[in-house]
CSV table of N, CA and C in Angstrom, one decimal:
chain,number,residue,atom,x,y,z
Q,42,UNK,N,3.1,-9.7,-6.5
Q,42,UNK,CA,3.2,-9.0,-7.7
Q,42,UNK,C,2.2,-9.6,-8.7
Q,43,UNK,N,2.0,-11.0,-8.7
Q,43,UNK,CA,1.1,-11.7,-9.5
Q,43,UNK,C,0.0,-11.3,-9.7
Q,44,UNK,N,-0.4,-11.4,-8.2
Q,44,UNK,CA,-2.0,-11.0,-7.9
Q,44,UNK,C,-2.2,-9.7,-8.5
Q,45,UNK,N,-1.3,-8.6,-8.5
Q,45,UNK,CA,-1.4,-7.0,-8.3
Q,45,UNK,C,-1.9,-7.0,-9.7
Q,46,UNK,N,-0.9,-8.0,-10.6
Q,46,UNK,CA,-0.5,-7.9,-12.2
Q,46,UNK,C,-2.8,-8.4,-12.6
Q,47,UNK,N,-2.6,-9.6,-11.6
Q,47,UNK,CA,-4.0,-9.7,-12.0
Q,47,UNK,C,-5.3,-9.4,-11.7
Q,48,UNK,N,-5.6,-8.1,-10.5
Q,48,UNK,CA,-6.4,-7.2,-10.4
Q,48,UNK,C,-6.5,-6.1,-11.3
Q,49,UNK,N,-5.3,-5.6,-11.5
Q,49,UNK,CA,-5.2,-5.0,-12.3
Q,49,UNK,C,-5.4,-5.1,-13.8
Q,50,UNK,N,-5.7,-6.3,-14.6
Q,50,UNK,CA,-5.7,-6.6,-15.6
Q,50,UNK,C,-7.7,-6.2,-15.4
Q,51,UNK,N,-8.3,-6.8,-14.3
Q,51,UNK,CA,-9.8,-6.7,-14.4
Q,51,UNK,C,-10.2,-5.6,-14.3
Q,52,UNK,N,-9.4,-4.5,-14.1
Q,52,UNK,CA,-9.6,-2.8,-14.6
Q,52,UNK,C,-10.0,-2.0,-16.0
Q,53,UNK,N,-10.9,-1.5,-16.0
Q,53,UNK,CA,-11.0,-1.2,-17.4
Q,53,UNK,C,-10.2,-0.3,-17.6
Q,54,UNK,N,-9.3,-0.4,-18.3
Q,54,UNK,CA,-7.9,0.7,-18.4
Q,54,UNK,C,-8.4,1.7,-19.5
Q,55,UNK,N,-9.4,1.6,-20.5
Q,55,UNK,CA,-10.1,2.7,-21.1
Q,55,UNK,C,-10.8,3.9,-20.0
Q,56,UNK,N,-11.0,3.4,-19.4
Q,56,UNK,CA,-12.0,4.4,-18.3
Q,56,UNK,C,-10.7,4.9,-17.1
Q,57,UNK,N,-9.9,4.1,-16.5
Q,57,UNK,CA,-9.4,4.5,-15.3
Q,57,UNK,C,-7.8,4.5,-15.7
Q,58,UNK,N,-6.9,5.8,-15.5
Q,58,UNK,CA,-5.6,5.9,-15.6
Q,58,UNK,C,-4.6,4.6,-14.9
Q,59,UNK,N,-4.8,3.5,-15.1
Q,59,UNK,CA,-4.2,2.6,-14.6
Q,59,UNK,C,-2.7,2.3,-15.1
Q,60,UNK,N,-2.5,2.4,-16.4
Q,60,UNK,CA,-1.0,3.1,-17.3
Q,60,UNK,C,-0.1,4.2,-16.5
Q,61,UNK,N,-0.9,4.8,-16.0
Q,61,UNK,CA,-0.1,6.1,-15.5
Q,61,UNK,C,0.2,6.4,-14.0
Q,62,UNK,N,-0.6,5.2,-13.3
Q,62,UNK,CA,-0.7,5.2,-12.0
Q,62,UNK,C,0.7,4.0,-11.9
Q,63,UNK,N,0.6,2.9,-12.8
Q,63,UNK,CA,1.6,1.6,-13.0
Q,63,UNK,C,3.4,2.9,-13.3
Q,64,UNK,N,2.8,3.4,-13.9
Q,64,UNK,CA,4.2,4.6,-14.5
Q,64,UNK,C,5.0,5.0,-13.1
Q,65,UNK,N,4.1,5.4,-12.3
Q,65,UNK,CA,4.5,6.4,-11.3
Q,65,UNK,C,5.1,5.7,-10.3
Q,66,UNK,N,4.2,4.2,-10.1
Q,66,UNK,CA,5.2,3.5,-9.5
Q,66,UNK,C,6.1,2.9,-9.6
Q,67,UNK,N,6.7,2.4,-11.0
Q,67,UNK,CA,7.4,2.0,-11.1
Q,67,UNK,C,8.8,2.8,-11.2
Q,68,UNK,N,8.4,4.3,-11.6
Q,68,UNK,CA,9.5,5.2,-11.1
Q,68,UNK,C,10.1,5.1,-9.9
Q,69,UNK,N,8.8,5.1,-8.9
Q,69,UNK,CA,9.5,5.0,-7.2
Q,69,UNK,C,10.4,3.9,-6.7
Q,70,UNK,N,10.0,2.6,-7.8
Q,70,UNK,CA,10.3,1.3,-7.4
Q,70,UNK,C,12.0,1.8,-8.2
Q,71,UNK,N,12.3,2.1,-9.4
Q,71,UNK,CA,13.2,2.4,-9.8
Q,71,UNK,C,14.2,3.2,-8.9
Q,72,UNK,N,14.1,3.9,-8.5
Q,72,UNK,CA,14.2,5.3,-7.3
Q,72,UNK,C,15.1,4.2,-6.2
Q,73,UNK,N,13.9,3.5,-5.7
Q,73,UNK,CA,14.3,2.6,-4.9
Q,73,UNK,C,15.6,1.7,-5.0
Q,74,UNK,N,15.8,0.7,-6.3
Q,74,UNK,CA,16.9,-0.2,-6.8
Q,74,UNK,C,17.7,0.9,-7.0
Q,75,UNK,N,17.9,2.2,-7.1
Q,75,UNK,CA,19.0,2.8,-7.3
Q,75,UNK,C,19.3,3.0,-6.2
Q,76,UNK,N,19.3,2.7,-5.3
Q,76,UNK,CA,19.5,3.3,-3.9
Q,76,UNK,C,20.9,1.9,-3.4
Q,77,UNK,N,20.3,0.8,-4.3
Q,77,UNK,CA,21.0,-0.5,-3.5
Q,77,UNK,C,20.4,-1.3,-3.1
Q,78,UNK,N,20.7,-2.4,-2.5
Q,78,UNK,CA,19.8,-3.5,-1.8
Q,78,UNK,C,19.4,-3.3,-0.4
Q,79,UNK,N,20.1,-2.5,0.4
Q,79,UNK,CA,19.6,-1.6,1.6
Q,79,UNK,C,18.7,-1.0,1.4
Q,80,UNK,N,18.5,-0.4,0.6
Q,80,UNK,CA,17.0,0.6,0.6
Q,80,UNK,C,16.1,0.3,-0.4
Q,81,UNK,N,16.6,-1.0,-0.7
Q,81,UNK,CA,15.3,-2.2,-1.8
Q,81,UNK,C,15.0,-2.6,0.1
Q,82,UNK,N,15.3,-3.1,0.5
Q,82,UNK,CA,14.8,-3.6,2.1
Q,82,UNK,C,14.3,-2.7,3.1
Q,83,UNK,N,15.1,-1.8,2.8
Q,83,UNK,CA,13.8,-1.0,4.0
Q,83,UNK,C,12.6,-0.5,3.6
Q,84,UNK,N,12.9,-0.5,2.2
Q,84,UNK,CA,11.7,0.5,1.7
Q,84,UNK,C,10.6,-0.7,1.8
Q,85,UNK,N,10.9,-2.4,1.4
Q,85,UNK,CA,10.2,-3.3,1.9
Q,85,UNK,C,9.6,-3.7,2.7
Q,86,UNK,N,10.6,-3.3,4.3
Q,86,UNK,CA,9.9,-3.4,5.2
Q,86,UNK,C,9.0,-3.0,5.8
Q,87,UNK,N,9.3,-1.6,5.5
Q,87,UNK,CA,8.4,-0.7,5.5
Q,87,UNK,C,6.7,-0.4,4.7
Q,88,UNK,N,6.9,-0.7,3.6
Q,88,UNK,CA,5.8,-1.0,2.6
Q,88,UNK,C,4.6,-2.1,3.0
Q,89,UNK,N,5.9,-3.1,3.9
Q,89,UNK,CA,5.1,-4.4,3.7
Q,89,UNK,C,4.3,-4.2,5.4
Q,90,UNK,N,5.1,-3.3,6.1
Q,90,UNK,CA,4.3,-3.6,7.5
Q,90,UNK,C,2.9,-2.5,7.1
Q,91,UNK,N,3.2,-1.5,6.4
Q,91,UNK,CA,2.0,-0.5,5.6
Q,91,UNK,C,0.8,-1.4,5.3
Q,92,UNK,N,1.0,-2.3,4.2
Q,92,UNK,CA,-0.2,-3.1,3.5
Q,92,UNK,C,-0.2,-4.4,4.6
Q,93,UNK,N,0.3,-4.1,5.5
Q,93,UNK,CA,-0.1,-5.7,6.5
Q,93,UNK,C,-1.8,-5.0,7.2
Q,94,UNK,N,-0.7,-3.6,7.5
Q,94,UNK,CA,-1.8,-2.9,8.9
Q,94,UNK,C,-3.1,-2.5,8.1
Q,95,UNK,N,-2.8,-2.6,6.6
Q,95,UNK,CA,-4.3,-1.6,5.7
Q,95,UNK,C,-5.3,-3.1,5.9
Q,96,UNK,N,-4.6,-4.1,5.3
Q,96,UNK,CA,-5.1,-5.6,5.1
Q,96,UNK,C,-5.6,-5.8,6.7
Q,97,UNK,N,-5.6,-5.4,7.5
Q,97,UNK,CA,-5.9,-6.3,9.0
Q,97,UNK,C,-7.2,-4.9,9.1
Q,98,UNK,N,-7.1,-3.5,8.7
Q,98,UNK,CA,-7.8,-2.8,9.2
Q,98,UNK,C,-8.9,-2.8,8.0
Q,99,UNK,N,-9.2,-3.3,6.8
Q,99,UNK,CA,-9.8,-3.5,5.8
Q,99,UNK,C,-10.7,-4.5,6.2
Q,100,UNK,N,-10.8,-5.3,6.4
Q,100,UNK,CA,-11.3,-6.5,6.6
Q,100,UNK,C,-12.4,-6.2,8.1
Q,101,UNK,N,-12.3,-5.4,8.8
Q,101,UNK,CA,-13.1,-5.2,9.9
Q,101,UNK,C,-13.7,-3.9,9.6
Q,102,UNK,N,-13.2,-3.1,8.7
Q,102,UNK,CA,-13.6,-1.8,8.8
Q,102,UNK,C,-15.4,-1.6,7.8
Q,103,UNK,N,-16.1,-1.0,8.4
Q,103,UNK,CA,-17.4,-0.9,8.2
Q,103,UNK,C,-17.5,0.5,8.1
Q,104,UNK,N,-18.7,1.0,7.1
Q,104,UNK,CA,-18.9,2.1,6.2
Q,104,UNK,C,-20.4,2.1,7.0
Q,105,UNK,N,-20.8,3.2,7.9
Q,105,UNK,CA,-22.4,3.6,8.2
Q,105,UNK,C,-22.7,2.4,8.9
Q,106,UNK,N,-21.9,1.3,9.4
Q,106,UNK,CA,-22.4,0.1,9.7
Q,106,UNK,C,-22.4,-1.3,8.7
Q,107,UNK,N,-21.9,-1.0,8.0
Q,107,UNK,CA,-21.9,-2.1,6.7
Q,107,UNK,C,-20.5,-2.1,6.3
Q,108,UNK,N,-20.3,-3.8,5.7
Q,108,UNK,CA,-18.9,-4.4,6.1
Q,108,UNK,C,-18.3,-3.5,4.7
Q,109,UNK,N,-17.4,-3.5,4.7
Q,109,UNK,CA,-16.9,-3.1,3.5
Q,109,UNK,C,-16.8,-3.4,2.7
Q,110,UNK,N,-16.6,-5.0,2.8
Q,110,UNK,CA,-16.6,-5.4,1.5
Q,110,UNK,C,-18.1,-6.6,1.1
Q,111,UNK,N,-19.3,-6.5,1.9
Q,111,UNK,CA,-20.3,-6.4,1.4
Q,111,UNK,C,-20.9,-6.4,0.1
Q,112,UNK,N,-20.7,-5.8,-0.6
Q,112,UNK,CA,-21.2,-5.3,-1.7
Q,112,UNK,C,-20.1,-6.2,-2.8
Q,113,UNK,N,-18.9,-6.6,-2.2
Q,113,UNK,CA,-17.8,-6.9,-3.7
Q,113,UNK,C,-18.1,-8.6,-3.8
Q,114,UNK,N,-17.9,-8.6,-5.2
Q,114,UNK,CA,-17.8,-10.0,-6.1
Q,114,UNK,C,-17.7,-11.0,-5.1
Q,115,UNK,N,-18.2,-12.1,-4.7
Q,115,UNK,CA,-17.0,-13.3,-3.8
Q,115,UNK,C,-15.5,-13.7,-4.2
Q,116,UNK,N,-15.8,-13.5,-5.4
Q,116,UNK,CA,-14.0,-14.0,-5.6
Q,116,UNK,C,-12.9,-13.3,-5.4
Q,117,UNK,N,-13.4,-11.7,-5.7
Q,117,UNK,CA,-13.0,-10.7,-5.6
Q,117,UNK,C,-12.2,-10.3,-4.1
Q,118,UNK,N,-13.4,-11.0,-3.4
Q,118,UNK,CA,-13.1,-10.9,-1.8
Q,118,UNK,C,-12.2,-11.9,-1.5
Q,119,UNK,N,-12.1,-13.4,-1.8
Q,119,UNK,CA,-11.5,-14.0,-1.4
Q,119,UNK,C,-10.0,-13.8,-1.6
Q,120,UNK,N,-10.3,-13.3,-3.3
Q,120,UNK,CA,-8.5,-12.4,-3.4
Q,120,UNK,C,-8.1,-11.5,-2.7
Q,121,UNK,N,-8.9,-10.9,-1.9
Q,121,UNK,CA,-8.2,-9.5,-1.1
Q,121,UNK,C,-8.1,-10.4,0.0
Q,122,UNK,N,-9.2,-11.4,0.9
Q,122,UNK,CA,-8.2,-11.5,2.1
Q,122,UNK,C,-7.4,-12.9,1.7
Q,123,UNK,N,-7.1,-13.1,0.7
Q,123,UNK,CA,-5.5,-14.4,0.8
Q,123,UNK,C,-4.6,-13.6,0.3
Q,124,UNK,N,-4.8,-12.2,0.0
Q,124,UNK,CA,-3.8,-11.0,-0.3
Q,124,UNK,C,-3.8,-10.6,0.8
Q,125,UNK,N,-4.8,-10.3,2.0
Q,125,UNK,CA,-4.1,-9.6,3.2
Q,125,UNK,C,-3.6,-10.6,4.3
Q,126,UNK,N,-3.9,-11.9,4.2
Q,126,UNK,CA,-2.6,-12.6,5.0
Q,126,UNK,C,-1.6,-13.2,4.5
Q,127,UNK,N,-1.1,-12.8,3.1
Q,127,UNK,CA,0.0,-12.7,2.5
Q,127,UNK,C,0.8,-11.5,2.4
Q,128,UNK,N,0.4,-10.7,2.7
Q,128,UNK,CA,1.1,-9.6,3.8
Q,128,UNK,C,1.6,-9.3,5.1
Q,129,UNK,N,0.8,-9.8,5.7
Q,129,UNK,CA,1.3,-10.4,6.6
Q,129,UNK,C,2.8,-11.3,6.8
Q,130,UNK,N,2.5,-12.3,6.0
Q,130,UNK,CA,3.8,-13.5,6.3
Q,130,UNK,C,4.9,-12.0,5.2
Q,131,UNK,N,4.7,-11.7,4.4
Q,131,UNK,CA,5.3,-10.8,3.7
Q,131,UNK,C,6.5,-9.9,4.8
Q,132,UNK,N,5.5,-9.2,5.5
Q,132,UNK,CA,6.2,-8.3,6.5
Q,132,UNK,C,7.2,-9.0,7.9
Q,133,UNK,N,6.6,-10.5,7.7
Q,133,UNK,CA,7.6,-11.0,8.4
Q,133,UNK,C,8.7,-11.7,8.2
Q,134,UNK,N,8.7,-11.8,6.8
Q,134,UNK,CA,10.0,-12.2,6.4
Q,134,UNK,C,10.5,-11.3,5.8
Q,135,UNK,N,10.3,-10.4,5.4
Q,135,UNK,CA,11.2,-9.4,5.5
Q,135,UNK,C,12.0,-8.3,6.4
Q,136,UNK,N,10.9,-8.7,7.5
Q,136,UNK,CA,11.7,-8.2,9.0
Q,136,UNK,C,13.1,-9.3,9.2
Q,137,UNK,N,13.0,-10.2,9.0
Q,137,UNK,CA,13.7,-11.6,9.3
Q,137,UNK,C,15.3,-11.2,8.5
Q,138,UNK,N,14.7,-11.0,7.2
Q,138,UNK,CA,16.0,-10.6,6.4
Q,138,UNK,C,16.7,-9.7,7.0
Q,139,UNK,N,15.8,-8.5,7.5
Q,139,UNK,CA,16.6,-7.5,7.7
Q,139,UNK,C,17.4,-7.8,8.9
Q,140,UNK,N,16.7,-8.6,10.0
Q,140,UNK,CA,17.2,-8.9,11.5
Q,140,UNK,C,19.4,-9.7,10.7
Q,141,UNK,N,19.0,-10.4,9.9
Q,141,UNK,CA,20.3,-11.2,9.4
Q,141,UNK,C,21.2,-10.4,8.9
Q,142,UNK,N,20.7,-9.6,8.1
Q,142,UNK,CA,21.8,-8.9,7.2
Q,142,UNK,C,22.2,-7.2,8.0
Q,143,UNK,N,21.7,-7.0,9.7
Q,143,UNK,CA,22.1,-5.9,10.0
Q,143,UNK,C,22.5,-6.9,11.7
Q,144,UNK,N,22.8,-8.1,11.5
Q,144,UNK,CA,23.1,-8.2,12.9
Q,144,UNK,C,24.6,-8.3,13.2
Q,145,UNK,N,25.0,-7.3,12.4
Q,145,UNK,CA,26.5,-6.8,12.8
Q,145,UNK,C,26.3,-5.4,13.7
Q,146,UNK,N,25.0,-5.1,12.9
Q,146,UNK,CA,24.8,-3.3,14.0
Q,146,UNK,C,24.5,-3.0,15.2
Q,147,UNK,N,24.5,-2.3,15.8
Q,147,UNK,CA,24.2,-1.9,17.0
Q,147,UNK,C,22.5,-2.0,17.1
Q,148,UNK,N,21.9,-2.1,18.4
Q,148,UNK,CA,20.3,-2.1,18.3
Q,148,UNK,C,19.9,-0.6,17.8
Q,149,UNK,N,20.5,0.5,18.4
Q,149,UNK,CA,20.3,1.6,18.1
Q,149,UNK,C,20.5,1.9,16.5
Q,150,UNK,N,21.5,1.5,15.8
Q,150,UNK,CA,21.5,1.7,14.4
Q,150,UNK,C,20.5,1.0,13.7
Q,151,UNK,N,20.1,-0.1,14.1
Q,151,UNK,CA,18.9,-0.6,13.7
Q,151,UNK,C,17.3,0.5,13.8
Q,152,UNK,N,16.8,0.7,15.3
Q,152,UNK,CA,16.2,1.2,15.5
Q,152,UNK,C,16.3,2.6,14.5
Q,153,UNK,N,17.2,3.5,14.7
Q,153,UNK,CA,17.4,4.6,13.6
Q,153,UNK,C,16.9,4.2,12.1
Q,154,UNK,N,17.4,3.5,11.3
Q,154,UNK,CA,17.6,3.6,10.2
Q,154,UNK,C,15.8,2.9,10.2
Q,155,UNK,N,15.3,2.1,11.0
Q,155,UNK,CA,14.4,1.7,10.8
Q,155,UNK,C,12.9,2.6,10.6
Q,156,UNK,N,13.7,3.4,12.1
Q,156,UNK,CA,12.2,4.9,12.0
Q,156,UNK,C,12.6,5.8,10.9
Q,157,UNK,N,14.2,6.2,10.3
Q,157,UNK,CA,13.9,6.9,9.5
Q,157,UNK,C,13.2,6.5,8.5
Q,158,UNK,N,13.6,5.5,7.6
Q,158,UNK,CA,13.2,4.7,6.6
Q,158,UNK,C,11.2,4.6,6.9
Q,159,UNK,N,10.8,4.5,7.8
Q,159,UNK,CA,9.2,4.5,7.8
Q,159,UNK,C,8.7,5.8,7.9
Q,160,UNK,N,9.8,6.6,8.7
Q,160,UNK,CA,9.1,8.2,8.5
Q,160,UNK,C,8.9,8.9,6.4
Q,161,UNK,N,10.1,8.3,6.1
Q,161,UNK,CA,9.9,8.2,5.0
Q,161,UNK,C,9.1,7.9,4.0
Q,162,UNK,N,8.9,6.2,4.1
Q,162,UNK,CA,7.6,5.7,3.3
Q,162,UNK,C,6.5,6.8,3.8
Q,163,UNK,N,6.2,6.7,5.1
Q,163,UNK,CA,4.8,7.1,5.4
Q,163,UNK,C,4.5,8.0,4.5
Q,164,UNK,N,5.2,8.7,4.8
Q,164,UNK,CA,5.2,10.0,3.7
Q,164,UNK,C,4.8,10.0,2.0
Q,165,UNK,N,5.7,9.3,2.1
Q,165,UNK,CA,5.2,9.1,0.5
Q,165,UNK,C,4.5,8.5,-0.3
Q,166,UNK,N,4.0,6.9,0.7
Q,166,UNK,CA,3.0,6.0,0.2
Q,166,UNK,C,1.5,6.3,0.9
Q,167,UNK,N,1.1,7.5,1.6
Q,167,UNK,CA,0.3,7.9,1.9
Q,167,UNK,C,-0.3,9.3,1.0
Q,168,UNK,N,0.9,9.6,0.4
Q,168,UNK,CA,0.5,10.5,-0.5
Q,168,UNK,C,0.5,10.1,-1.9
Q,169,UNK,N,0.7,9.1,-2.1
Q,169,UNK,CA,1.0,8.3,-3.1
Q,169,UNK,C,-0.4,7.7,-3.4
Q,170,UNK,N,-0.6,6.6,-2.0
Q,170,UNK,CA,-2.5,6.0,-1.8
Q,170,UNK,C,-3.5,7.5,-2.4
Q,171,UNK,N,-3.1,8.7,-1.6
Q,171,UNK,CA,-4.6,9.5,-1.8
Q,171,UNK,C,-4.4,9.7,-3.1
Q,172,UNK,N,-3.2,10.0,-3.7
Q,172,UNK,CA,-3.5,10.5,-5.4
Q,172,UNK,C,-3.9,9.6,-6.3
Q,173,UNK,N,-3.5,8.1,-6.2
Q,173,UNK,CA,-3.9,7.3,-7.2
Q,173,UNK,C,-5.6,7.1,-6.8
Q,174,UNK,N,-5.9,7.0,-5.8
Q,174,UNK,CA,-7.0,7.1,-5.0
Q,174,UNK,C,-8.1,8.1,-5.9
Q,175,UNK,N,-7.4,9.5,-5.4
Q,175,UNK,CA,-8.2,10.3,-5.9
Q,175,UNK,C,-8.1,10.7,-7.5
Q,176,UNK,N,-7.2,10.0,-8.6
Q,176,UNK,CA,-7.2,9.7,-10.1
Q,176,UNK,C,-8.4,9.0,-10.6
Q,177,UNK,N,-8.4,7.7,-9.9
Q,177,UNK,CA,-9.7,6.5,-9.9
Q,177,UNK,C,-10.9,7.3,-9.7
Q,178,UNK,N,-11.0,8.0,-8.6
Q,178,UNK,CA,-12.3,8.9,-8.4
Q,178,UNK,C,-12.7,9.5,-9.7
Q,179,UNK,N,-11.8,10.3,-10.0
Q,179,UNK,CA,-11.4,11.0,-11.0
Q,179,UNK,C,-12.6,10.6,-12.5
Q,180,UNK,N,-12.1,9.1,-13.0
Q,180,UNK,CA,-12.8,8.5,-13.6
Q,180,UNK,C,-13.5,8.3,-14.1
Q,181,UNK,N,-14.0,8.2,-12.4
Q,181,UNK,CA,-15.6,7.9,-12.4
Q,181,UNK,C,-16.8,9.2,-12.0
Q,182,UNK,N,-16.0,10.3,-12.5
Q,182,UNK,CA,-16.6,11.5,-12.7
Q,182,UNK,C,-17.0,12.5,-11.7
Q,183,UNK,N,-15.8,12.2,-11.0
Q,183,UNK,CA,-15.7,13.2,-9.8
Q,183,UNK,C,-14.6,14.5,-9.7
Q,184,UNK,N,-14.9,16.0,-9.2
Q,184,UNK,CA,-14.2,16.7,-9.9
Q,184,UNK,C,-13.1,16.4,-9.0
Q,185,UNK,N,-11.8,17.1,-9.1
Q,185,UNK,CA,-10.7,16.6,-7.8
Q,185,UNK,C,-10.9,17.0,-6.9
Q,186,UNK,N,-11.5,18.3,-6.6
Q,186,UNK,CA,-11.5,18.5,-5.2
Q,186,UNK,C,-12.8,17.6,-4.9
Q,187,UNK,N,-13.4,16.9,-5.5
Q,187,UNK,CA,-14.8,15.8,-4.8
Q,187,UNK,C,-14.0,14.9,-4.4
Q,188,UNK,N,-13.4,14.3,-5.3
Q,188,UNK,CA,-12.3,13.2,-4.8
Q,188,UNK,C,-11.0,13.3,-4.3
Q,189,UNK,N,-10.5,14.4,-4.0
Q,189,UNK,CA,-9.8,14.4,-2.6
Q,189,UNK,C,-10.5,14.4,-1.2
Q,190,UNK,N,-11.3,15.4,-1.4
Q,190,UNK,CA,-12.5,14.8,0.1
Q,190,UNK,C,-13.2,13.8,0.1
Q,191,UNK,N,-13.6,12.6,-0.8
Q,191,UNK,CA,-13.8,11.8,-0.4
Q,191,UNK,C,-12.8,10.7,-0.3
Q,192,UNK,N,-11.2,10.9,-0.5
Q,192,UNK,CA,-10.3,10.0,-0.1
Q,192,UNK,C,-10.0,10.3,1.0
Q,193,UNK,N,-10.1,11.7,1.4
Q,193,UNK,CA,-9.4,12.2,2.7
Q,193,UNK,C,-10.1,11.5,3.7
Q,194,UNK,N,-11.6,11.5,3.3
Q,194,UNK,CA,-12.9,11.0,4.4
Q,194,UNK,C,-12.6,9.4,4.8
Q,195,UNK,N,-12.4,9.1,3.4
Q,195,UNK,CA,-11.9,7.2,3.6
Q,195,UNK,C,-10.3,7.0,3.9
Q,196,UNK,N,-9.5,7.6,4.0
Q,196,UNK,CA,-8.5,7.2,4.4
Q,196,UNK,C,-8.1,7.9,5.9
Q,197,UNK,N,-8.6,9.0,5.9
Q,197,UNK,CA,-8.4,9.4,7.3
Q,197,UNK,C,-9.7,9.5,8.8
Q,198,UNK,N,-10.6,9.7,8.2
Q,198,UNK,CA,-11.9,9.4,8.8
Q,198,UNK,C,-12.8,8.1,9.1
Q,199,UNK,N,-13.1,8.0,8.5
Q,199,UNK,CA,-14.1,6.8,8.0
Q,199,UNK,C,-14.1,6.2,7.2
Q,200,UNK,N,-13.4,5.1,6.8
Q,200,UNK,CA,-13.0,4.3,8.0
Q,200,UNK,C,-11.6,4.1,8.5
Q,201,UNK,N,-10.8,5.1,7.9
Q,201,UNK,CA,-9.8,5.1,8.6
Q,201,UNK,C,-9.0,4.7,8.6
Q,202,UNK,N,-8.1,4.4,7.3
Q,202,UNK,CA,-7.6,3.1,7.1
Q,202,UNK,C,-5.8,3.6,7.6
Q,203,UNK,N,-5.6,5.0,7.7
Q,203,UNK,CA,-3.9,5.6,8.0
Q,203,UNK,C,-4.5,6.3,9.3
């Protein structure tokens, strides 16, 4: 959350809806705590194995042949990948938790609750990624339908990151 608090601060929030994008999530995050501490956890687990797989597929992923992150600040970079192997250990301790606090259940109620719970996120943090996605675009002076196809292009195409 630190890091998030402090990428986000190097945003120009005059120019990019970053107030309203912070809004939207923290409704869901809200959404979430109402649910209980069960569905503060899966929705965790779930989230965290999401930004593990984006962080492992980020880091290799190339644009026309050029690294992606190429072109970004060095420090900039060093904070995204000690953010993407902190995701990592993230997704694994929180698997850990969950392995503890459901090892009264059956494997099968595990398994269940597990794929529903990710059929779920997927859903919503994929739709969640293209809009704030395509807001940022937005921005930077692109009309929405430009920047839905070009989030569609970068998140489903090239390079591919869902």
């Amino acid at each position: 959350s630190r890091e998030h608090h402090l990428l986000n601060n190097k945003i120009d929030r005059e120019k990019y809806p970053v107030a309203e994008i912070e809004a939207e999530i923290l409704e869901r995050v809200n959404f979430g705590r109402a649910g209980g501490p069960m569905r503060m956890l899966m929705a965790t687990i779930c989230l965290e194995h999401f930004t593990s797989m984006m962080a492992d597929l980020m880091f290799d992923a190339e644009i026309d042949g050029v690294a992606m992150f190429s072109k970004t600040d060095p420090a900039l970079e060093r904070l995204w990948r000690w953010h993407a192997m902190e995701e990592t250990e993230h997704k694994a301790v929180a698997y850990d938790v969950f392995l503890e606090v459901t090892k009264g259940w059956s494997p099968l109620k595990r398994y269940f609750r597990r794929s529903l719970s990710m059929l779920l996120i997927t859903k919503h943090f994929t739709a969640n990624i293209a809009n704030f996605s395509a807001k940022l675009l937005e921005a930077d002076g692109y009309t929405r339908e430009e920047a839905d196809r070009a989030v569609k292009q970068f998140l489903w195409k090239k390079p591919a990151l869902f």
